[in-house]
Amino acid sequence: MPSRTCSHSPSGFGKSLPEQGLLLLVVLVLLEGSVLPLGAASSPDVSHQDDSHNHKVADHGVNATKKVFPVLDVDYHHIQTPFEISLWVLLASLMKLGFHLIPRLSSIVPESCLLIVVGLLVGGLIKLAGEQVPPVLDSRLFFLCLLPPIILDAGYFLPIRPFMENVGTILMFAVVGTVWNAFFVGGLLYAVCQIQPANPSSLHSIELLHCLLFGSIISAVDPVAVLAVFEEIHINELLHILVFGESLLNDAVTVVLYHLFVEYAGVGTVTVMDGFLGVISFLVVALGGVLVGAIYGILAAFTSRFTSHTRVIEPLFVFVYSYMAYLSAEMFHLSGIMALIACGAVMRPYVEANISHKSHTTIKYFLKMWSSVSETLIFIFLGVATVDGPHSWNWTFVTVTVILCLVARVIGVVGLTYIINKFRIVKLTTKDQFIVAYGGLRGAIAFSLGFLLDQNQFAHRKMFLTAIITVIFFTVFVQGMTIKPLVELLAVKKKQEAKRSINEEIHTQFLDHLLTGIEDICGHYGHHHWKDKLNRFNKKYVKKCLIAGERSKEPQLIAFYHKMEMKQAIELVESGGGVKLPSAVPSTVSMQNIQPKKPPPAKAAERALPQLPKGREEEIRKILRSNLQRTRQRLRSYNRHTLVADPYEDGFSDLLIKKQKMIELEKKIKEMNNYLTVPAAPPDSPTMCRARLASGKHIRISHSQMQTLNIYHHFTVR
Amino acid sequence: MGSSSSSMDHIPNAEELMQETGFSAAHLLRLYERFEFLDKDQTGELRPEDFGAIGGLALNPIGDRIISAFFSPGQETVDFPSFVRVLAHFRPNGTNRTRNGTQQEPVNSRTRKLKFAFQLYDQDRDGKISRAELLQVLRAMLGIQVTEEQLQSIAERAIQEADLDRDDAISFDEFKKVQQVSPHPQTPTKETPLHPTEGGR
């Protein structure tokens, strides 16, 4: 990304907004001031002038009147900057809360639009109050603080498989598509500005290079906007990854084009040599960024190998290494976004194998939280910055820009898809193309890049900014709002909500092996062949280095299986009661028998015991719940340094022993299959209860339940 | 596509094969060349040892299953038409059908592919994947680092998820249904390496 040091905006927020908030404080303090006899010297100080004034008053006589000790004093200046930042963040979060309280609104209008409107309102209020609007969308702030969390969130949770499968398509769109957009828009804009020789307007003075620069700024699809809008429409995975991947990978192109044109706009000419250097620069920027990210990712993975004794700070490593990857890439003017993506994607499989379950949850929630706040702030600031200006509206320029952007995008997508479809196995249909073209939203990155331009060098900076903002508004509002109904109208395939099952996982792996084998038979070194080779290399060397202890040998399928079992166990414990066996033990064979699927508990109950009379159910529920309480209590106490023992990690060998016992017991009971009839036992023994229910019906499930209850009895009695 | 028609004459019943499997002439020729390459002693037929000579296949956990899939039960050798017929399962079924965005593939083609995969699981060809067969596959794929209990649990769970008629085995319909629920991009419908412009030897 281009140099972030901006020469004309202070990094602070400006000293005006706090005065608004201070009015409130002043009122409060005045009230108190009237109650407590404070005296003149301690009256609220609204600005530092009063401060110094007081000091002067005090200084006037060396042993002058003893000042009444200021019991209550206001020193805003002391806490100004953090206070303002917190205030903005609070505003953003409250807005987010507010939108979701109004259900109808959030279903019609995407959040990004609402946030921009809020920003407009806030900016408008500030301007009405006569204060200077703080230059909030400062490029340094944006690129160094607001953008990284969003990108890290995207990179860490990037679905690798679909991404890699479509990486060719994504790269085509990102690289070729963006270059095409830039030149098309820039070139035609210049042409349009040159026409009308009759009445010379200010437009005539635009140079070609400036137009091309403008084109390159405006042509990049913005990941923040895409994320914000696409998250709400739930389209299928393929389209999502195409548009989103494109928005991420076009960063390298934007960097190179921007630098190129800024450099040479001063000189005035671009030669073929420069173009060639530009291409080389692109490769360096892109690959360099990925390399930097990968290095930091491996470092993070390696560090996480040793964190088994200090679980508390595990998430910190993930965040800090990633951020440093971003900053390092920025330092060399490489693509920071690609570095961040590479870092997150590389470190994830190894880190997740090493860290505790709680750290995993922490990382997930922190990333989501930060990226959510960042996104909200960005949109609000966009609104505020719009009010701020500076604007220079020019009908021709702005409308032509908007139209050209749309046209360029459509032509680009259609043309590229035509070429891409020759190489794809799953072709992109017209509907897909439409969504990809329509989803090309512009956002805050374009604005920040425009903001970075030097006013002296680029006379039309204001006009550019106005045009950029208009395009952003157009794409976010018009396209953002209409994409959801269009998706419905065109019946575009939506995201499958089904969770991954173990069958799928087994079959996916099976298929991978199968297809690799077929490729080997055909002698074809295709996609699967290389993937297989990479996996082998990974297993043999890399995993041993980066994953601690035993987990390094754990096949992927097992890891997946354990994850699923853990999830299920946690779900059971959280939902409490019902005809299920909760346990702190993550996986038991019998538990599966009771709840063969993961649908809501009610359904499981129905399936497991279709003829369970209500009274019995209540009894069983009571018994189970009382057992549950015991489990819960065990988990309650902990201190910061010794987190609660993760049953999954620490007692694992115990678990295996228990499981073995259960399996043996189950086998024994299966042998007694047909002998269970109505026993004459007292109703409060769960074992007998079960057996009674099972009388006469050969339901395999109930035997295991009985046996499990039996065993559970053993274990909880301890 | 510069193959002369003379080399096509070597291939017996080329026209019929092309009709039946849907391969183009170029594809067929390439497959024939590969067949001849594998057939070390030029008998015109392949035996299991010829397949075994392929390096990558030896490392493949289900390599032996794949090899046996080429041989019909009882047969010792594979001739070229059978070779091509098996590989035809992996041809992409996209050349002449109309697409309308939603994945409405012709049922027979996808079904055939799933059936092929199913048969690889179901070694005794009784139409169901029993627990033992599933365990075998898991054992092959997961290697020796996994304990028996873990394998048992996974197999148990897999069967419970898929087994709807509670016969402790997965029939072909249940198998299909499980794959239908979430169409992962890597379904057999989309895979073929056999594009003449792709890759090399």
Short mmCIF file of N, CA, C and O in Angstrom, two decimals, chain A residues 161 165 425-427 429 431 493 496 498 500-504 506-525 528 531 536 553 555 557-558 561-562 564-565 568 592-593 596-598 607 656 659-660 700, chain B residues 34 38 54 56-57 59-62 66 70 83 87 90 99-101 103 117 120-121 137-138 141-142 145-146 149-150 153-154 156-158 160-162 164 166 175 178-179 181-186 188 190-191 193-194 198-201:
data_model
loop_
_atom_site.label_atom_id
_atom_site.label_comp_id
_atom_site.label_asym_id
_atom_site.label_seq_id
_atom_site.Cartn_x
_atom_site.Cartn_y
_atom_site.Cartn_z
N ARG A 161 -10.15 -24.35 1.33
CA ARG A 161 -10.42 -25.27 0.24
C ARG A 161 -11.11 -24.61 -0.95
O ARG A 161 -10.61 -24.71 -2.06
N GLU A 165 -9.36 -23.88 -4.65
CA GLU A 165 -9.93 -24.47 -5.85
C GLU A 165 -10.22 -23.43 -6.90
O GLU A 165 -10.18 -23.72 -8.09
N ILE A 425 -14.02 -26.27 -14.70
CA ILE A 425 -14.86 -27.44 -14.85
C ILE A 425 -16.29 -27.08 -14.50
O ILE A 425 -17.23 -27.48 -15.17
N VAL A 426 -16.44 -26.32 -13.43
CA VAL A 426 -17.77 -25.83 -13.11
C VAL A 426 -17.88 -24.44 -13.68
O VAL A 426 -17.29 -23.49 -13.17
N LYS A 427 -18.63 -24.32 -14.75
CA LYS A 427 -18.66 -23.03 -15.44
C LYS A 427 -19.43 -22.01 -14.62
O LYS A 427 -20.32 -22.35 -13.85
N THR A 429 -22.22 -19.34 -14.62
CA THR A 429 -23.38 -19.04 -15.45
C THR A 429 -23.58 -17.53 -15.52
O THR A 429 -22.89 -16.76 -14.88
N LYS A 431 -26.05 -15.90 -14.38
CA LYS A 431 -26.46 -15.40 -13.08
C LYS A 431 -25.25 -15.14 -12.20
O LYS A 431 -25.15 -14.12 -11.52
N LYS A 493 -28.43 -19.46 -5.99
CA LYS A 493 -28.27 -20.50 -4.99
C LYS A 493 -27.72 -19.91 -3.70
O LYS A 493 -26.77 -19.16 -3.71
N GLN A 496 -25.53 -23.23 1.84
CA GLN A 496 -26.09 -24.39 2.50
C GLN A 496 -25.83 -24.27 3.98
O GLN A 496 -24.71 -24.12 4.40
N ALA A 498 -26.35 -26.54 6.26
CA ALA A 498 -26.06 -27.78 6.98
C ALA A 498 -24.63 -27.79 7.49
O ALA A 498 -23.72 -27.38 6.80
N ARG A 500 -21.13 -29.52 8.70
CA ARG A 500 -20.36 -30.62 8.15
C ARG A 500 -20.51 -31.84 9.03
O ARG A 500 -20.36 -31.79 10.23
N SER A 501 -20.78 -32.94 8.41
CA SER A 501 -20.91 -34.16 9.18
C SER A 501 -19.66 -35.00 8.97
O SER A 501 -18.87 -34.78 8.07
N ILE A 502 -19.56 -35.98 9.82
CA ILE A 502 -18.36 -36.82 9.76
C ILE A 502 -18.34 -37.60 8.45
O ILE A 502 -17.29 -37.90 7.88
N ASN A 503 -19.52 -37.93 7.96
CA ASN A 503 -19.58 -38.66 6.70
C ASN A 503 -18.97 -37.87 5.55
O ASN A 503 -18.23 -38.39 4.73
N GLU A 504 -19.33 -36.60 5.55
CA GLU A 504 -18.79 -35.73 4.52
C GLU A 504 -17.28 -35.70 4.57
O GLU A 504 -16.60 -35.76 3.55
N ILE A 506 -15.21 -37.84 5.89
CA ILE A 506 -14.61 -39.11 5.46
C ILE A 506 -14.64 -39.18 3.94
O ILE A 506 -13.65 -39.52 3.29
N HIS A 507 -15.79 -38.83 3.40
CA HIS A 507 -15.93 -38.99 1.97
C HIS A 507 -15.03 -38.03 1.20
O HIS A 507 -14.49 -38.39 0.16
N THR A 508 -14.88 -36.81 1.75
CA THR A 508 -14.01 -35.86 1.08
C THR A 508 -12.59 -36.40 1.01
O THR A 508 -11.95 -36.35 -0.04
N GLN A 509 -12.14 -36.91 2.14
CA GLN A 509 -10.78 -37.46 2.13
C GLN A 509 -10.68 -38.65 1.19
O GLN A 509 -9.69 -38.79 0.46
N PHE A 510 -11.70 -39.48 1.24
CA PHE A 510 -11.72 -40.66 0.37
C PHE A 510 -11.62 -40.24 -1.09
O PHE A 510 -10.84 -40.78 -1.87
N LEU A 511 -12.43 -39.25 -1.43
CA LEU A 511 -12.42 -38.76 -2.80
C LEU A 511 -11.08 -38.19 -3.21
O LEU A 511 -10.62 -38.39 -4.33
N ASP A 512 -10.46 -37.47 -2.27
CA ASP A 512 -9.15 -36.92 -2.58
C ASP A 512 -8.19 -38.03 -2.96
O ASP A 512 -7.47 -37.94 -3.96
N HIS A 513 -8.21 -39.09 -2.14
CA HIS A 513 -7.31 -40.20 -2.44
C HIS A 513 -7.67 -40.84 -3.77
O HIS A 513 -6.80 -41.18 -4.58
N LEU A 514 -8.97 -40.98 -3.97
CA LEU A 514 -9.43 -41.63 -5.20
C LEU A 514 -8.98 -40.86 -6.43
O LEU A 514 -8.43 -41.42 -7.38
N LEU A 515 -9.21 -39.56 -6.36
CA LEU A 515 -8.89 -38.76 -7.54
C LEU A 515 -7.39 -38.66 -7.76
O LEU A 515 -6.92 -38.63 -8.89
N THR A 516 -6.64 -38.62 -6.66
CA THR A 516 -5.19 -38.65 -6.83
C THR A 516 -4.77 -39.93 -7.51
O THR A 516 -3.92 -39.94 -8.42
N GLY A 517 -5.38 -41.05 -7.07
CA GLY A 517 -5.05 -42.33 -7.67
C GLY A 517 -5.38 -42.36 -9.15
O GLY A 517 -4.58 -42.82 -9.98
N ILE A 518 -6.54 -41.82 -9.50
CA ILE A 518 -6.93 -41.82 -10.91
C ILE A 518 -5.97 -40.94 -11.71
O ILE A 518 -5.57 -41.29 -12.84
N GLU A 519 -5.59 -39.84 -11.11
CA GLU A 519 -4.64 -38.98 -11.82
C GLU A 519 -3.33 -39.71 -12.06
O GLU A 519 -2.72 -39.58 -13.11
N ASP A 520 -2.93 -40.47 -11.05
CA ASP A 520 -1.68 -41.22 -11.22
C ASP A 520 -1.81 -42.24 -12.34
O ASP A 520 -0.90 -42.44 -13.13
N ILE A 521 -2.97 -42.88 -12.39
CA ILE A 521 -3.16 -43.89 -13.44
C ILE A 521 -3.10 -43.24 -14.81
O ILE A 521 -2.52 -43.78 -15.75
N CYS A 522 -3.70 -42.08 -14.90
CA CYS A 522 -3.71 -41.42 -16.21
C CYS A 522 -2.40 -40.72 -16.51
O CYS A 522 -2.21 -40.20 -17.60
N GLY A 523 -1.54 -40.68 -15.53
CA GLY A 523 -0.28 -40.02 -15.77
C GLY A 523 -0.41 -38.52 -15.84
O GLY A 523 0.37 -37.83 -16.50
N HIS A 524 -1.35 -37.99 -15.13
CA HIS A 524 -1.63 -36.57 -15.27
C HIS A 524 -1.26 -35.86 -13.98
O HIS A 524 -1.75 -36.21 -12.92
N TYR A 525 -0.39 -34.88 -14.05
CA TYR A 525 0.00 -34.16 -12.84
C TYR A 525 -0.92 -32.99 -12.62
O TYR A 525 -0.61 -31.87 -12.94
N HIS A 528 -4.86 -32.56 -8.05
CA HIS A 528 -4.84 -33.47 -6.91
C HIS A 528 -3.46 -34.00 -6.63
O HIS A 528 -3.08 -34.22 -5.49
N LYS A 531 -1.60 -31.42 -4.74
CA LYS A 531 -2.16 -31.26 -3.41
C LYS A 531 -1.73 -32.42 -2.52
O LYS A 531 -1.38 -32.25 -1.35
N ARG A 536 1.63 -34.57 1.85
CA ARG A 536 2.64 -35.50 2.34
C ARG A 536 3.80 -34.76 2.97
O ARG A 536 4.29 -35.12 4.04
N LYS A 553 1.02 -36.03 15.18
CA LYS A 553 0.80 -37.21 14.36
C LYS A 553 -0.68 -37.44 14.10
O LYS A 553 -1.05 -38.39 13.45
N PRO A 555 -4.06 -37.48 12.56
CA PRO A 555 -4.58 -37.22 11.21
C PRO A 555 -5.71 -36.21 11.27
O PRO A 555 -6.37 -36.07 12.29
N LEU A 557 -8.59 -36.19 10.07
CA LEU A 557 -9.92 -36.71 10.30
C LEU A 557 -10.20 -36.83 11.80
O LEU A 557 -11.27 -36.51 12.28
N ILE A 558 -9.19 -37.28 12.51
CA ILE A 558 -9.36 -37.43 13.95
C ILE A 558 -9.57 -36.07 14.60
O ILE A 558 -10.43 -35.91 15.46
N TYR A 561 -12.98 -35.01 14.01
CA TYR A 561 -13.90 -35.80 14.80
C TYR A 561 -13.93 -35.32 16.24
O TYR A 561 -14.99 -35.15 16.84
N HIS A 562 -12.76 -35.08 16.80
CA HIS A 562 -12.70 -34.60 18.18
C HIS A 562 -13.40 -33.27 18.32
O HIS A 562 -14.13 -33.02 19.27
N MET A 564 -15.81 -32.15 16.60
CA MET A 564 -17.25 -32.32 16.56
C MET A 564 -17.78 -32.86 17.87
O MET A 564 -18.84 -32.44 18.35
N GLU A 565 -17.06 -33.80 18.43
CA GLU A 565 -17.50 -34.38 19.69
C GLU A 565 -17.52 -33.33 20.78
O GLU A 565 -18.45 -33.26 21.58
N GLN A 568 -20.44 -31.09 20.40
CA GLN A 568 -21.67 -31.72 20.79
C GLN A 568 -21.78 -31.82 22.30
O GLN A 568 -22.83 -31.56 22.88
N GLN A 592 -23.44 -41.18 21.67
CA GLN A 592 -23.85 -41.10 20.28
C GLN A 592 -25.13 -41.87 20.06
O GLN A 592 -25.97 -41.49 19.27
N ASN A 593 -25.25 -42.96 20.79
CA ASN A 593 -26.45 -43.75 20.60
C ASN A 593 -27.69 -42.98 20.97
O ASN A 593 -28.74 -43.13 20.38
N PRO A 596 -28.15 -39.49 17.96
CA PRO A 596 -27.45 -39.81 16.73
C PRO A 596 -27.26 -38.61 15.83
O PRO A 596 -26.32 -38.54 15.09
N LYS A 597 -28.12 -37.60 15.91
CA LYS A 597 -27.94 -36.44 15.06
C LYS A 597 -27.80 -35.21 15.93
O LYS A 597 -27.96 -35.26 17.11
N LYS A 598 -27.51 -34.10 15.29
CA LYS A 598 -27.35 -32.88 16.08
C LYS A 598 -28.53 -31.91 16.00
O LYS A 598 -28.36 -30.74 16.21
N ARG A 607 -36.84 -39.17 18.50
CA ARG A 607 -36.29 -40.28 17.75
C ARG A 607 -35.86 -41.40 18.67
O ARG A 607 -36.05 -42.56 18.40
N LEU A 656 -10.00 -42.58 27.58
CA LEU A 656 -9.91 -43.75 26.75
C LEU A 656 -10.22 -45.01 27.55
O LEU A 656 -10.86 -45.93 27.07
N LYS A 659 -13.85 -45.18 28.11
CA LYS A 659 -14.55 -45.56 26.89
C LYS A 659 -14.43 -47.04 26.65
O LYS A 659 -15.37 -47.70 26.23
N GLN A 660 -13.25 -47.55 26.91
CA GLN A 660 -13.04 -48.96 26.69
C GLN A 660 -13.99 -49.77 27.55
O GLN A 660 -14.62 -50.72 27.10
N ARG A 700 -32.53 -50.78 19.77
CA ARG A 700 -31.13 -50.88 20.15
C ARG A 700 -30.74 -49.72 21.06
O ARG A 700 -29.98 -49.85 21.96
N ARG B 34 -1.55 -43.89 -22.99
CA ARG B 34 -1.25 -44.19 -21.60
C ARG B 34 -1.40 -45.67 -21.32
O ARG B 34 -0.58 -46.28 -20.61
N LEU B 38 1.43 -48.21 -19.93
CA LEU B 38 1.33 -49.04 -18.73
C LEU B 38 1.52 -50.51 -19.03
O LEU B 38 1.98 -51.28 -18.20
N ILE B 54 2.87 -48.18 -10.95
CA ILE B 54 2.72 -46.72 -10.89
C ILE B 54 3.09 -46.27 -9.49
O ILE B 54 2.50 -46.69 -8.51
N GLY B 56 2.93 -43.45 -7.59
CA GLY B 56 2.05 -42.76 -6.67
C GLY B 56 0.99 -43.65 -6.07
O GLY B 56 0.55 -43.47 -4.94
N LEU B 57 0.59 -44.63 -6.87
CA LEU B 57 -0.52 -45.48 -6.44
C LEU B 57 -0.13 -46.33 -5.25
O LEU B 57 -0.96 -46.67 -4.41
N LEU B 59 1.66 -45.48 -2.80
CA LEU B 59 1.56 -44.70 -1.56
C LEU B 59 0.14 -44.37 -1.19
O LEU B 59 -0.15 -43.96 -0.08
N ASN B 60 -0.75 -44.55 -2.15
CA ASN B 60 -2.12 -44.15 -1.92
C ASN B 60 -2.80 -45.13 -0.97
O ASN B 60 -2.76 -46.34 -1.20
N PRO B 61 -3.45 -44.63 0.06
CA PRO B 61 -4.07 -45.54 1.03
C PRO B 61 -5.13 -46.45 0.40
O PRO B 61 -5.32 -47.57 0.86
N ILE B 62 -5.82 -45.94 -0.60
CA ILE B 62 -6.84 -46.81 -1.18
C ILE B 62 -6.43 -47.27 -2.56
O ILE B 62 -7.26 -47.61 -3.39
N ILE B 66 -8.63 -48.99 -5.73
CA ILE B 66 -8.82 -48.37 -7.04
C ILE B 66 -8.44 -49.36 -8.13
O ILE B 66 -9.15 -49.51 -9.13
N PHE B 70 -10.91 -51.61 -11.41
CA PHE B 70 -10.81 -51.75 -12.85
C PHE B 70 -11.15 -53.16 -13.31
O PHE B 70 -11.55 -53.38 -14.44
N PHE B 83 -10.90 -50.40 -19.52
CA PHE B 83 -10.08 -49.32 -18.95
C PHE B 83 -10.75 -47.97 -19.17
O PHE B 83 -10.93 -47.17 -18.26
N LEU B 87 -12.67 -45.19 -16.57
CA LEU B 87 -12.23 -43.79 -16.50
C LEU B 87 -13.31 -42.82 -16.95
O LEU B 87 -13.27 -41.65 -16.60
N PHE B 90 -15.14 -40.43 -14.68
CA PHE B 90 -14.57 -39.19 -14.17
C PHE B 90 -14.60 -38.07 -15.19
O PHE B 90 -14.01 -37.03 -14.99
N ARG B 99 -27.43 -25.31 -18.41
CA ARG B 99 -27.33 -25.00 -16.99
C ARG B 99 -28.21 -23.81 -16.66
O ARG B 99 -28.35 -22.90 -17.44
N ASN B 100 -28.81 -23.88 -15.55
CA ASN B 100 -29.61 -22.72 -15.17
C ASN B 100 -29.28 -22.26 -13.76
O ASN B 100 -30.13 -21.91 -13.00
N GLY B 101 -28.03 -22.31 -13.47
CA GLY B 101 -27.61 -21.76 -12.17
C GLY B 101 -27.75 -22.78 -11.06
O GLY B 101 -26.81 -23.05 -10.35
N GLN B 103 -27.88 -26.39 -9.47
CA GLN B 103 -27.14 -27.56 -9.91
C GLN B 103 -28.06 -28.70 -10.28
O GLN B 103 -28.23 -29.62 -9.52
N ALA B 117 -17.92 -44.56 -6.56
CA ALA B 117 -17.29 -44.33 -5.26
C ALA B 117 -17.83 -45.30 -4.22
O ALA B 117 -17.09 -45.85 -3.40
N LEU B 120 -16.31 -48.63 -4.26
CA LEU B 120 -14.97 -48.71 -3.69
C LEU B 120 -15.03 -48.95 -2.18
O LEU B 120 -14.13 -49.55 -1.61
N TYR B 121 -16.07 -48.41 -1.56
CA TYR B 121 -16.24 -48.71 -0.14
C TYR B 121 -16.69 -50.15 0.04
O TYR B 121 -16.20 -50.88 0.89
N VAL B 137 -11.93 -48.99 5.55
CA VAL B 137 -11.55 -47.76 4.82
C VAL B 137 -10.87 -46.78 5.76
O VAL B 137 -9.82 -46.20 5.44
N LEU B 138 -11.47 -46.62 6.93
CA LEU B 138 -10.90 -45.67 7.89
C LEU B 138 -9.50 -46.09 8.28
O LEU B 138 -8.59 -45.27 8.38
N MET B 141 -7.13 -45.22 5.56
CA MET B 141 -6.86 -43.80 5.37
C MET B 141 -6.11 -43.20 6.54
O MET B 141 -5.31 -42.29 6.37
N LEU B 142 -6.42 -43.68 7.75
CA LEU B 142 -5.85 -43.01 8.91
C LEU B 142 -4.56 -43.62 9.38
O LEU B 142 -3.90 -43.08 10.24
N GLN B 145 -1.52 -44.61 13.28
CA GLN B 145 -1.35 -43.78 14.47
C GLN B 145 -2.62 -43.66 15.28
O GLN B 145 -2.64 -43.02 16.31
N VAL B 146 -3.68 -44.25 14.81
CA VAL B 146 -4.95 -44.05 15.48
C VAL B 146 -5.34 -45.31 16.25
O VAL B 146 -5.18 -46.41 15.77
N GLU B 149 -10.11 -47.74 19.32
CA GLU B 149 -11.35 -47.16 19.85
C GLU B 149 -11.77 -45.94 19.07
O GLU B 149 -12.95 -45.72 18.82
N GLN B 150 -10.78 -45.14 18.72
CA GLN B 150 -11.11 -43.94 17.96
C GLN B 150 -11.74 -44.33 16.64
O GLN B 150 -12.74 -43.75 16.21
N SER B 153 -15.23 -45.40 17.22
CA SER B 153 -16.15 -44.29 17.48
C SER B 153 -16.52 -43.57 16.20
O SER B 153 -17.68 -43.23 15.97
N ILE B 154 -15.50 -43.33 15.38
CA ILE B 154 -15.78 -42.61 14.15
C ILE B 154 -16.72 -43.41 13.27
O ILE B 154 -17.71 -42.89 12.73
N GLU B 156 -18.78 -45.68 14.13
CA GLU B 156 -20.08 -45.68 14.80
C GLU B 156 -20.86 -44.43 14.46
O GLU B 156 -22.02 -44.47 14.05
N ARG B 157 -20.19 -43.33 14.62
CA ARG B 157 -20.86 -42.05 14.40
C ARG B 157 -21.26 -41.87 12.95
O ARG B 157 -22.34 -41.41 12.64
N ALA B 158 -20.36 -42.26 12.07
CA ALA B 158 -20.65 -42.09 10.65
C ALA B 158 -21.89 -42.89 10.28
O ALA B 158 -22.77 -42.42 9.57
N GLN B 160 -24.27 -43.88 12.22
CA GLN B 160 -25.49 -43.33 12.81
C GLN B 160 -25.99 -42.12 12.09
O GLN B 160 -27.18 -41.90 11.98
N GLU B 161 -25.06 -41.32 11.60
CA GLU B 161 -25.51 -40.13 10.89
C GLU B 161 -26.20 -40.47 9.61
O GLU B 161 -27.15 -39.84 9.19
N ALA B 162 -25.68 -41.49 8.95
CA ALA B 162 -26.19 -41.76 7.61
C ALA B 162 -27.28 -42.81 7.59
O ALA B 162 -28.14 -42.80 6.72
N LEU B 164 -30.42 -44.43 7.93
CA LEU B 164 -31.79 -44.02 8.22
C LEU B 164 -32.71 -45.20 8.51
O LEU B 164 -33.67 -45.08 9.24
N ARG B 166 -31.82 -47.93 9.90
CA ARG B 166 -31.35 -48.60 11.10
C ARG B 166 -30.95 -50.04 10.89
O ARG B 166 -31.27 -50.90 11.69
N PHE B 175 -26.25 -43.26 1.23
CA PHE B 175 -24.97 -42.68 0.84
C PHE B 175 -25.17 -41.45 -0.02
O PHE B 175 -24.58 -40.39 0.19
N VAL B 178 -26.53 -38.46 2.00
CA VAL B 178 -25.54 -37.76 2.80
C VAL B 178 -24.73 -36.81 1.94
O VAL B 178 -24.43 -35.69 2.33
N GLN B 179 -24.40 -37.24 0.73
CA GLN B 179 -23.62 -36.36 -0.14
C GLN B 179 -24.46 -35.23 -0.66
O GLN B 179 -23.96 -34.16 -0.97
N VAL B 181 -26.78 -33.54 0.90
CA VAL B 181 -27.14 -32.52 1.88
C VAL B 181 -26.27 -31.27 1.75
O VAL B 181 -26.75 -30.17 1.70
N SER B 182 -24.97 -31.49 1.73
CA SER B 182 -24.12 -30.31 1.51
C SER B 182 -23.19 -30.60 0.37
O SER B 182 -22.17 -31.23 0.55
N PRO B 183 -23.52 -30.15 -0.81
CA PRO B 183 -22.68 -30.45 -1.96
C PRO B 183 -21.33 -29.76 -1.85
O PRO B 183 -21.21 -28.58 -2.12
N HIS B 184 -20.40 -30.53 -1.38
CA HIS B 184 -19.05 -30.01 -1.27
C HIS B 184 -18.48 -29.88 -2.66
O HIS B 184 -18.76 -30.69 -3.52
N PRO B 185 -17.69 -28.88 -2.91
CA PRO B 185 -17.16 -28.70 -4.27
C PRO B 185 -16.45 -29.91 -4.80
O PRO B 185 -16.31 -30.07 -6.00
N GLN B 186 -15.98 -30.77 -3.93
CA GLN B 186 -15.20 -31.90 -4.42
C GLN B 186 -16.04 -33.14 -4.67
O GLN B 186 -15.64 -34.22 -4.35
N PRO B 188 -17.71 -35.98 -7.04
CA PRO B 188 -17.13 -36.60 -8.24
C PRO B 188 -17.63 -35.98 -9.53
O PRO B 188 -17.03 -36.18 -10.57
N LYS B 190 -17.37 -33.15 -10.56
CA LYS B 190 -16.59 -32.06 -11.13
C LYS B 190 -15.17 -32.44 -11.48
O LYS B 190 -14.38 -31.61 -11.87
N GLU B 191 -14.86 -33.67 -11.28
CA GLU B 191 -13.44 -33.99 -11.42
C GLU B 191 -13.14 -34.70 -12.71
O GLU B 191 -13.74 -35.70 -13.04
N PRO B 193 -9.26 -35.12 -14.90
CA PRO B 193 -8.00 -34.54 -15.34
C PRO B 193 -7.84 -34.65 -16.84
O PRO B 193 -6.83 -34.28 -17.39
N LEU B 194 -8.86 -35.17 -17.50
CA LEU B 194 -8.61 -35.60 -18.87
C LEU B 194 -8.90 -34.53 -19.90
O LEU B 194 -9.55 -34.79 -20.89
N GLU B 198 -4.76 -29.76 -20.48
CA GLU B 198 -4.28 -29.67 -19.10
C GLU B 198 -3.05 -30.52 -18.88
O GLU B 198 -3.00 -31.65 -19.32
N GLY B 199 -2.13 -30.00 -18.20
CA GLY B 199 -0.99 -30.76 -17.66
C GLY B 199 -0.26 -31.63 -18.68
O GLY B 199 -0.57 -31.65 -19.85
N GLY B 200 0.68 -32.32 -18.19
CA GLY B 200 1.40 -33.20 -19.10
C GLY B 200 1.72 -34.46 -18.37
O GLY B 200 1.21 -34.71 -17.29
N ARG B 201 2.58 -35.22 -18.89
CA ARG B 201 2.90 -36.49 -18.24
C ARG B 201 3.88 -36.22 -17.12
O ARG B 201 4.96 -35.76 -17.37
#
